[in-house]
Coordinates of C-alpha atoms in Angstrom, one line a residue:
M1 CA 0.2 0.4 -0.2
F2 CA 1.9 3.4 -1.1
F3 CA 0.5 6.3 1.2
Y4 CA 1.2 9.9 -0.1
Y5 CA 1.1 13.7 1.2
Q6 CA 1.7 16.9 0.4
P7 CA 5.4 17.9 0.3
H8 CA 5.6 21.4 0.3
R9 CA 2.9 21.8 2.8
G10 CA 4.3 18.7 5.3
G11 CA 8.0 20.3 4.9
A12 CA 6.6 24.3 6.8
L13 CA 5.0 23.0 9.7
A14 CA 8.4 20.6 10.0
G15 CA 10.0 23.9 9.0
L16 CA 8.8 26.3 12.0
F17 CA 7.9 23.7 14.2
L18 CA 11.9 23.1 14.4
L19 CA 12.6 27.0 14.3
L20 CA 9.8 27.7 16.9
L21 CA 11.1 24.6 18.9
P22 CA 13.6 26.4 21.2
V23 CA 11.1 29.6 22.3
F24 CA 8.7 27.4 23.3
L25 CA 11.1 24.5 25.4
P26 CA 14.2 25.9 25.6
T27 CA 14.0 23.6 28.8
L28 CA 14.2 20.6 26.3
F29 CA 15.7 22.8 23.5
S30 CA 19.7 22.8 26.4
L31 CA 19.0 19.2 27.3
L32 CA 19.4 18.0 23.8
G33 CA 21.9 20.6 23.0
H34 CA 24.6 18.2 25.7
A35 CA 22.8 14.5 24.5
S36 CA 23.7 15.5 21.3
P37 CA 26.3 19.1 20.4
S38 CA 27.0 17.7 17.1
V39 CA 23.5 18.4 16.1
F40 CA 23.4 21.3 18.2
S41 CA 25.4 23.3 19.8
E42 CA 27.8 23.5 17.4
W43 CA 25.2 25.8 14.9
N44 CA 27.4 29.1 16.6
A45 CA 29.5 30.4 14.2
P46 CA 33.2 31.3 15.1
K47 CA 33.7 35.0 15.7
P48 CA 37.1 36.6 15.5
R49 CA 38.8 36.4 18.6
H50 CA 41.7 38.9 18.0
S51 CA 39.4 41.4 16.2
R52 CA 42.0 44.9 16.8
L53 CA 44.7 43.0 15.9
L54 CA 42.9 42.0 12.7
K55 CA 41.8 45.3 11.4
S56 CA 44.2 46.8 12.0
A57 CA 46.2 43.9 9.6
L58 CA 44.0 45.1 7.5
Q59 CA 44.6 47.8 7.3
A60 CA 48.4 47.4 7.3
E61 CA 50.2 48.0 3.8
S62 CA 53.7 46.1 3.7
S63 CA 56.9 47.7 1.8
N64 CA 58.4 47.0 -0.6
V65 CA 61.9 46.5 1.4
E66 CA 59.4 44.0 3.4
Q67 CA 58.6 41.7 0.7
S68 CA 61.6 41.6 -1.0
D69 CA 63.0 40.4 1.9
L70 CA 60.2 38.6 2.5
W71 CA 60.5 36.3 -0.9
T72 CA 64.0 36.4 -1.0
P73 CA 65.1 31.8 -1.4
L74 CA 67.8 31.1 1.2
V75 CA 70.8 31.6 1.3
N76 CA 73.9 28.7 0.7
Q77 CA 73.9 27.9 4.3
G78 CA 77.5 25.5 3.5
W79 CA 75.5 22.3 2.7
K80 CA 74.5 20.3 0.0
A81 CA 72.5 17.3 -0.8
C82 CA 74.5 14.4 -0.9
D83 CA 75.4 12.2 -3.9
L84 CA 73.4 9.6 -2.7
S85 CA 73.8 8.2 -6.1
A86 CA 77.6 7.3 -5.3
S87 CA 77.1 6.9 -1.3
T88 CA 74.9 3.9 -1.0
R89 CA 76.8 2.0 -4.8
S90 CA 76.6 -1.4 -4.0
V91 CA 75.7 -4.1 -6.5
A92 CA 72.2 -6.1 -4.7
Q93 CA 73.5 -9.5 -4.4
E94 CA 70.9 -12.5 -5.7
T95 CA 68.3 -14.1 -2.5
T96 CA 66.0 -15.8 -2.8
V97 CA 65.0 -14.3 0.9
Y98 CA 62.1 -12.4 1.3
I99 CA 61.1 -9.2 3.5
Q100 CA 57.3 -8.1 4.2
V101 CA 56.4 -4.9 5.9
F102 CA 52.2 -4.0 6.9
L103 CA 52.0 -0.3 6.9
D104 CA 49.7 1.3 9.5
G105 CA 48.6 5.0 9.2
G106 CA 49.1 8.0 7.5
L107 CA 51.2 8.6 3.7
N108 CA 54.0 10.5 6.3
Q109 CA 54.5 8.3 8.4
Q110 CA 54.6 5.4 6.4
R111 CA 56.9 7.8 4.8
M112 CA 58.9 8.2 7.5
G113 CA 58.3 4.9 9.7
V114 CA 56.7 7.9 11.5
G115 CA 53.5 5.9 13.9
Y116 CA 50.7 6.6 16.4
S117 CA 51.4 8.9 19.3
I118 CA 50.0 7.6 22.3
G119 CA 47.2 9.8 23.0
F120 CA 47.2 12.0 20.4
P121 CA 46.0 12.2 16.9
Q122 CA 48.0 11.8 13.7
H123 CA 44.9 11.6 10.7
S124 CA 44.5 14.8 9.6
M125 CA 45.7 15.0 6.3
D126 CA 45.9 10.8 5.3
I127 CA 49.3 12.2 3.3
E128 CA 51.2 10.9 6.5
R129 CA 50.8 7.6 5.3
V130 CA 54.2 6.6 3.4
K131 CA 58.0 6.7 5.2
D132 CA 57.7 3.1 6.9
I133 CA 59.2 2.6 3.6
C134 CA 62.6 4.0 3.5
D135 CA 62.6 2.3 6.7
A136 CA 61.8 -1.2 5.7
V137 CA 63.9 -0.2 2.0
A138 CA 67.1 -0.2 5.0
V139 CA 66.1 -3.3 7.0
A140 CA 66.0 -5.2 3.1
K141 CA 69.3 -4.2 3.2
I142 CA 70.8 -5.4 6.8
L143 CA 69.2 -8.5 6.4
N144 CA 70.1 -8.6 2.3
A145 CA 66.8 -9.3 2.0
T146 CA 64.3 -9.3 -1.3
L147 CA 61.8 -6.7 0.0
V148 CA 58.5 -7.1 -1.9
I149 CA 56.6 -3.5 -2.6
P150 CA 54.9 -2.8 1.2
H151 CA 51.4 -3.6 2.1
L152 CA 49.4 -0.2 3.1
E153 CA 46.9 -0.9 5.1
V154 CA 43.1 0.8 4.4
N155 CA 43.4 3.6 6.8
P156 CA 40.3 3.7 9.4
V157 CA 39.6 7.6 9.6
W158 CA 39.4 8.1 5.8
R159 CA 39.1 4.2 5.2
D160 CA 41.0 5.0 2.1
S161 CA 42.2 1.7 0.1
S162 CA 44.5 3.3 -1.7
S163 CA 47.5 1.2 -2.7
F164 CA 51.9 1.9 -2.9
M165 CA 51.8 1.6 -6.7
D166 CA 48.2 4.0 -6.7
I167 CA 50.3 6.8 -4.4
F168 CA 53.8 6.0 -5.7
D169 CA 56.3 5.7 -9.6
V170 CA 57.1 2.2 -8.7
D171 CA 58.5 1.5 -11.6
H172 CA 60.9 4.6 -10.5
F173 CA 60.9 3.4 -7.5
I174 CA 62.2 0.1 -8.1
N175 CA 65.1 1.4 -10.4
V176 CA 66.6 3.8 -8.5
L177 CA 67.2 1.5 -5.6
K178 CA 68.5 -1.3 -8.3
D179 CA 71.0 -1.7 -7.3
D180 CA 71.0 -1.2 -3.5
I181 CA 68.5 -4.3 -2.7
S182 CA 65.6 -6.8 -4.3
M183 CA 62.3 -6.0 -4.6
V184 CA 59.9 -7.9 -5.9
K185 CA 55.5 -6.1 -7.0
E186 CA 54.9 -9.6 -5.4
L187 CA 56.2 -12.7 -4.1
P188 CA 56.5 -15.4 -5.9
D189 CA 53.8 -18.6 -6.0
D190 CA 55.7 -20.7 -3.3
F191 CA 54.8 -18.4 -0.4
S192 CA 51.8 -16.7 -2.0
W193 CA 50.6 -17.8 1.5
S194 CA 51.7 -14.9 3.0
T195 CA 49.1 -12.0 2.9
R196 CA 47.6 -10.5 5.9
E197 CA 44.7 -12.5 5.8
Y198 CA 47.2 -15.3 7.3
Y199 CA 49.0 -13.1 9.8
A200 CA 45.3 -12.3 11.3
T201 CA 43.9 -16.1 11.8
A202 CA 46.3 -17.3 13.9
I203 CA 49.9 -17.3 15.2
R204 CA 52.8 -17.5 12.8
A205 CA 56.6 -18.2 13.0
T206 CA 56.6 -16.0 10.0
R207 CA 55.1 -12.7 11.4
I208 CA 57.8 -10.8 13.1
K209 CA 54.9 -8.5 16.0
T210 CA 58.0 -7.9 18.5
A211 CA 60.5 -5.5 17.2
P212 CA 61.2 -2.4 19.6
V213 CA 61.1 0.7 19.0
H214 CA 64.2 2.3 17.0
A215 CA 65.5 -1.3 16.9
S216 CA 68.9 -1.5 16.0
A217 CA 70.7 -3.5 13.0
K218 CA 71.9 -6.2 15.2
W219 CA 68.3 -7.0 17.2
Y220 CA 67.5 -8.0 12.5
L221 CA 70.7 -9.6 12.4
E222 CA 69.8 -12.0 16.1
N223 CA 65.4 -12.5 15.0
V224 CA 64.8 -11.4 11.7
L225 CA 67.4 -12.9 10.7
P226 CA 67.1 -16.5 10.8
V227 CA 63.4 -16.5 10.9
L228 CA 64.6 -15.7 6.6
E229 CA 66.9 -18.8 7.0
S230 CA 64.7 -20.8 8.3
Y231 CA 61.4 -20.5 6.5
G232 CA 62.3 -17.7 3.3
I233 CA 60.2 -15.4 4.7
A234 CA 59.8 -13.1 7.3
A235 CA 56.3 -10.4 8.2
I236 CA 56.8 -7.8 10.3
S237 CA 54.1 -6.5 11.8
P238 CA 53.1 -3.4 12.7
F239 CA 56.1 -2.0 11.6
S240 CA 56.4 2.1 12.7
H241 CA 58.8 2.9 14.0
R242 CA 60.5 0.5 14.3
L243 CA 64.7 1.0 13.3
A244 CA 66.9 3.5 15.0
F245 CA 67.8 6.9 13.6
D246 CA 70.9 6.0 16.1
N247 CA 74.2 3.4 16.2
M248 CA 73.8 3.2 12.0
P249 CA 76.0 1.8 9.5
V250 CA 76.1 5.7 7.3
D251 CA 75.7 3.6 4.1
I252 CA 72.5 2.3 6.0
Q253 CA 71.5 6.1 6.6
R254 CA 72.3 7.6 3.1
L255 CA 70.1 4.9 1.4
R256 CA 67.7 5.6 3.9
C257 CA 67.7 9.4 2.1
K258 CA 67.9 8.4 -1.0
V259 CA 64.8 6.4 -0.7
N260 CA 62.7 9.7 0.7
F261 CA 64.5 12.0 -1.1
Q262 CA 64.7 10.5 -5.2
A263 CA 63.0 6.6 -4.5
L264 CA 59.6 8.0 -4.0
V265 CA 58.3 9.9 -6.7
F266 CA 54.7 10.5 -7.0
V267 CA 52.2 9.2 -10.0
P268 CA 52.4 10.7 -13.3
H269 CA 49.0 11.7 -13.2
V270 CA 49.5 13.3 -9.3
R271 CA 52.4 14.9 -11.3
A272 CA 50.6 16.3 -14.1
L273 CA 48.0 17.9 -11.5
G274 CA 50.3 19.5 -9.5
D275 CA 52.3 21.3 -12.0
A276 CA 49.0 22.7 -13.7
I277 CA 47.6 23.7 -9.7
V278 CA 51.7 25.5 -10.1
S279 CA 51.6 26.9 -13.1
R280 CA 48.1 28.1 -12.5
L281 CA 49.6 29.9 -9.7
R282 CA 52.9 31.4 -11.0
Y283 CA 50.7 32.9 -14.1
P284 CA 47.2 33.6 -13.3
Q285 CA 46.2 35.4 -15.9
Q286 CA 47.4 32.5 -18.3
S287 CA 45.4 29.8 -16.8
G288 CA 42.0 30.9 -18.5
A289 CA 39.4 28.9 -17.9
F290 CA 39.2 25.3 -16.2
G291 CA 38.3 22.7 -19.0
T292 CA 39.1 18.2 -19.1
E293 CA 42.2 19.2 -21.3
N294 CA 44.1 21.5 -19.4
I295 CA 46.6 19.1 -18.0
Q296 CA 47.6 17.5 -20.8
E297 CA 48.0 20.1 -23.0
I298 CA 49.5 23.7 -20.5
T299 CA 52.1 25.4 -22.5
D300 CA 55.1 26.8 -21.4
V301 CA 54.1 30.2 -20.8
K302 CA 57.4 31.8 -20.1
G303 CA 58.6 34.5 -21.3
K304 CA 54.1 35.9 -22.1
Q305 CA 54.2 36.8 -17.8
E306 CA 56.7 36.7 -15.5
A307 CA 56.6 34.1 -12.6
G308 CA 54.5 35.4 -9.9
K309 CA 55.6 33.7 -6.3
F310 CA 53.2 31.7 -4.2
A311 CA 53.5 30.6 -0.8
V312 CA 51.7 27.3 0.7
L313 CA 50.5 27.4 4.0
H314 CA 49.6 24.1 5.7
L315 CA 46.2 24.8 7.9
R316 CA 45.7 22.1 9.9
F317 CA 42.8 22.7 12.3
D318 CA 40.4 20.1 11.8
K319 CA 38.6 18.3 15.1
D320 CA 40.5 15.8 16.0
M321 CA 43.4 18.0 17.1
A322 CA 40.6 20.9 18.4
A323 CA 39.6 18.9 20.7
H324 CA 42.7 16.9 22.0
S325 CA 44.3 20.0 22.8
A326 CA 41.3 21.3 25.2
C327 CA 41.6 24.8 24.6
D328 CA 39.7 27.1 23.8
F329 CA 38.4 28.8 20.5
G330 CA 36.1 31.4 21.0
G331 CA 33.1 29.1 19.5
G332 CA 31.8 30.0 22.7
K333 CA 29.6 27.2 25.4
A334 CA 28.4 25.2 23.2
E335 CA 31.8 24.7 20.8
K336 CA 33.1 23.8 24.7
L337 CA 31.0 21.5 24.9
A338 CA 31.2 19.7 22.6
L339 CA 34.7 19.6 21.6
A340 CA 34.6 18.2 25.2
K341 CA 31.9 15.5 24.9
Y342 CA 33.9 14.2 21.7
R343 CA 37.2 14.2 23.4
Q344 CA 35.3 12.1 26.2
V345 CA 33.8 10.0 23.4
I346 CA 37.2 9.3 21.3
W347 CA 39.5 10.0 24.5
Q348 CA 37.5 8.4 27.0
G349 CA 39.4 11.6 29.1
R350 CA 42.9 10.3 28.8
V351 CA 43.8 13.2 27.3
L352 CA 47.1 15.4 29.6
N353 CA 45.8 19.2 28.3
S354 CA 42.7 19.0 30.1
Q355 CA 44.0 19.6 33.1
F356 CA 45.7 22.5 32.7
T357 CA 44.1 26.1 31.6
D358 CA 43.7 27.6 28.4
E359 CA 46.3 30.5 29.6
E360 CA 48.3 28.1 30.5
L361 CA 48.4 26.1 27.2
R362 CA 49.0 28.7 25.3
S363 CA 51.4 30.8 27.2
Q364 CA 53.7 27.1 26.5
G365 CA 53.1 27.3 22.4
R366 CA 50.2 23.7 22.6
C367 CA 47.3 25.3 21.4
P368 CA 47.1 24.5 17.1
L369 CA 46.5 27.7 15.8
T370 CA 43.4 29.0 14.2
P371 CA 43.4 29.8 10.7
E372 CA 42.4 33.8 12.4
E373 CA 45.2 33.0 14.4
I374 CA 48.3 31.6 11.4
G375 CA 46.3 34.8 9.2
L376 CA 47.5 37.7 11.6
L377 CA 51.3 35.5 12.3
L378 CA 51.1 36.0 8.4
A379 CA 50.6 39.9 7.1
A380 CA 52.5 40.7 10.7
L381 CA 55.8 38.6 8.4
G382 CA 54.7 40.4 5.7
F383 CA 52.4 39.0 3.2
D384 CA 49.6 41.0 2.4
N385 CA 46.2 41.1 -0.2
S386 CA 48.8 40.7 -2.8
T387 CA 49.7 37.7 -1.8
R388 CA 49.2 34.7 -4.3
L389 CA 48.9 31.4 -1.1
Y390 CA 47.8 27.5 -1.8
L391 CA 45.6 26.4 1.0
A392 CA 46.7 23.3 1.9
S393 CA 43.8 21.1 4.0
H394 CA 41.5 18.4 4.4
K395 CA 38.8 19.6 6.3
V396 CA 38.6 22.8 8.7
Y397 CA 37.1 22.2 12.0
G398 CA 34.2 25.3 12.0
G399 CA 34.4 24.7 8.4
A400 CA 33.6 28.4 5.8
A401 CA 33.2 30.4 9.3
R402 CA 35.8 30.0 10.9
I403 CA 37.9 30.1 7.5
S404 CA 36.6 33.7 6.7
T405 CA 39.2 36.1 8.7
L406 CA 42.1 34.2 7.3
R407 CA 39.8 34.3 3.2
E408 CA 39.6 37.9 4.4
L409 CA 42.5 38.6 4.7
F410 CA 44.4 36.8 1.7
P411 CA 41.4 37.0 -1.0
L412 CA 44.1 35.4 -4.1
M413 CA 43.6 32.1 -1.7
E414 CA 43.6 29.0 -3.4
D415 CA 42.6 25.4 -2.3
K416 CA 42.1 21.9 -4.3
K417 CA 38.8 22.8 -5.5
S418 CA 39.0 26.7 -6.0
I419 CA 41.9 26.3 -9.0
A420 CA 40.6 23.0 -11.0
S421 CA 38.3 21.5 -11.8
S422 CA 36.1 18.9 -11.1
V423 CA 37.1 16.6 -13.9
E424 CA 40.7 17.2 -13.2
R425 CA 40.5 16.7 -9.1
A426 CA 37.7 12.9 -10.7
Q427 CA 41.1 10.4 -10.2
I428 CA 41.9 11.2 -6.5
K429 CA 38.8 11.9 -5.5
G430 CA 37.6 10.7 -2.3
K431 CA 41.1 9.3 -1.5
A432 CA 42.4 10.9 1.2
S433 CA 46.1 9.7 0.6
L434 CA 45.8 11.2 -2.8
L435 CA 44.8 14.2 -1.9
A436 CA 47.8 14.5 0.3
A437 CA 50.3 13.8 -2.6
V438 CA 48.8 16.5 -4.3
D439 CA 49.1 19.0 -1.6
Y440 CA 52.6 17.9 -0.7
Y441 CA 53.6 17.6 -4.3
V442 CA 52.4 21.4 -4.5
S443 CA 54.0 22.5 -1.5
M444 CA 57.5 21.2 -2.3
H445 CA 57.3 23.7 -5.5
S446 CA 56.4 27.2 -3.7
D447 CA 58.5 30.0 -2.7
I448 CA 57.4 29.4 0.4
F449 CA 55.5 26.6 3.3
I450 CA 54.7 27.4 6.4
S451 CA 53.0 25.5 8.7
A452 CA 50.1 26.6 11.2
S453 CA 50.5 23.8 13.6
P454 CA 53.2 21.1 13.8
G455 CA 53.0 17.4 12.8
N456 CA 53.7 14.5 10.7
M457 CA 52.8 16.8 7.8
H458 CA 54.9 19.4 8.8
N459 CA 57.3 17.7 9.8
A460 CA 58.3 16.0 6.5
L461 CA 57.5 19.1 4.1
V462 CA 60.4 20.6 6.5
G463 CA 62.6 17.8 6.1
H464 CA 62.7 17.6 2.4
R465 CA 62.5 21.4 2.2
T466 CA 65.7 21.8 4.0
Y467 CA 67.1 18.8 1.8
E468 CA 66.4 20.7 -1.4
N469 CA 67.7 24.0 1.3
L470 CA 64.1 26.1 0.7
K471 CA 62.5 28.7 2.9
T472 CA 59.8 27.2 5.7
I473 CA 59.2 29.3 8.0
R474 CA 57.7 27.8 11.7
P475 CA 56.1 29.0 14.1
N476 CA 57.0 30.3 17.4
M477 CA 54.3 29.0 19.0
A478 CA 55.1 29.1 22.4
L479 CA 55.2 33.0 21.0
L480 CA 52.8 33.4 19.3
G481 CA 50.5 31.7 22.5
Q482 CA 52.1 34.8 24.8
L483 CA 51.3 37.2 22.0
F484 CA 47.8 36.3 21.7
L485 CA 46.7 36.4 25.6
N486 CA 48.1 39.8 25.2
K487 CA 44.1 41.3 23.9
S488 CA 45.8 44.8 24.3
I489 CA 48.8 44.6 22.3
G490 CA 48.8 47.1 19.3
W491 CA 50.2 46.3 15.8
S492 CA 53.3 48.0 15.2
E493 CA 54.4 45.8 19.0
F494 CA 52.6 42.6 17.5
Q495 CA 54.3 43.2 14.2
E496 CA 57.4 43.7 15.9
A497 CA 57.5 41.2 18.4
V498 CA 56.7 38.2 14.9
V499 CA 59.2 39.4 13.1
E500 CA 61.8 39.1 15.6
G501 CA 60.7 35.6 16.9
H502 CA 61.2 34.7 13.6
K503 CA 64.2 35.5 11.9
N504 CA 65.9 31.8 12.5
R505 CA 62.4 30.2 12.0
Q506 CA 62.7 30.5 7.4
G507 CA 64.7 27.8 6.7
Q508 CA 68.1 27.3 8.5
I509 CA 70.0 24.5 8.9
R510 CA 69.3 22.8 12.5
L511 CA 71.7 19.8 12.4
R512 CA 69.9 15.7 13.6
R513 CA 70.3 15.4 17.1
P514 CA 70.5 11.6 19.5
E515 CA 67.2 9.8 18.6
Q516 CA 65.7 12.7 16.6
S517 CA 64.9 11.7 12.4
L518 CA 66.8 12.2 9.6
Y519 CA 63.7 12.8 7.6
T520 CA 62.6 15.7 9.5
Y521 CA 67.0 17.0 9.9
P522 CA 68.6 15.4 7.1
A523 CA 71.8 16.9 8.0
P524 CA 74.3 15.7 8.4
D525 CA 73.0 11.9 7.7
C526 CA 71.2 13.1 3.8
M527 CA 73.9 16.2 3.7
C528 CA 77.0 16.9 2.6
S529 CA 78.9 20.1 3.9
A530 CA 79.4 22.6 0.6

């Protein structure tokens, strides 16, 4: 039996009832807000928290001298990328034993060997999935084993099933490393049984699940090599943070550098889209309208228009980060309740920051910068409304309302959706790893890179751009937290403090210290004295 109704009349009555509900039943509405903050409490649009500074920033004008200094490339710092082809030139020996690694986490995590920190969200962008691969290659070298192209787990947050070959140019990867280790895309038939599913169903002798964090080369030789000799294969899972950065042979360190900075190249369609975006940012007048042929027919516009400069802002301000920080972001009581409930549901109250006040957290630089605050930082450094700014971001907590002040300061700000058509983005749509890969590629081709908050994406790009000697601004979180707490500070004083506090945070070489990652601090392991 079918029932018919009048949709327009019913919809109007329902809408009127919903609008009048909080008027006639305020107590019920309040209870519902507490019970389901995601539905009711977060309706309030966040308001600017630094209105005086924002007004001054919008009226300020940057001098030509400031602009010139800002965009000036880094000078030679006495370091250059080592000749990794020479330093790792040791012909790979034929081997019949195989190493498998199953990688969890995000793109940069799997790329660098960075795993999830206890209690801290690391999935703001799914480019945090790929640097464990560098460590996997190193382990295969240590054991003189054939490496099976790593298996990337489905990301539990973004549900991204992208494989290694979906993200990286696997033929380039194998070719660059052919003289260093032996690799195969798939296991031979004799070992086809060695799968993730096989290891999930029972305890298996060929699975290595006890590799300690930051294990030494000696540990692998003593614990994994015997398994390889007995069974011809060893599957290591989990495999994040599983190789030490210290006390490693020089050739192993250089091999890790080679994988990270030379072998890992994105698939052609990601590079093509990235090139198209970079071209449109540098030559906006030549970009024209979007079209299906744009990527394939990017013309050389050099000579027709002088190449412009652009900066990339990696804005990490998702709900996980906002909730976990336990900071106040100006969304009022409703937002505080919503984030508190989310924090309780996700981490069951095990959030260290919750025991501190907002003022204490900000004074220590433990609060992520909001879009408004990162905009004020950029304005104080000399970026203005003529700056071409590319926003590398996934989802911003608070949506368009939260980002409106940043867009007001930088009206030429672009992102993937605004600068590339839906047809051009079709191959990366809904695939977090590929979306992040495009952002990573564009970031590596920018004149300046700024990350709003520390994290895996930040660490990966800081290291890569250091290796290439590219300007990279690292926000002084403690300084900015203290400045934003001072509600009486004027623009001139704020700008002077920001400029002074960031003079030595723009890409200057920082030598790696013990236990630090060579992927974030490539000197001196990957860089040699010039």
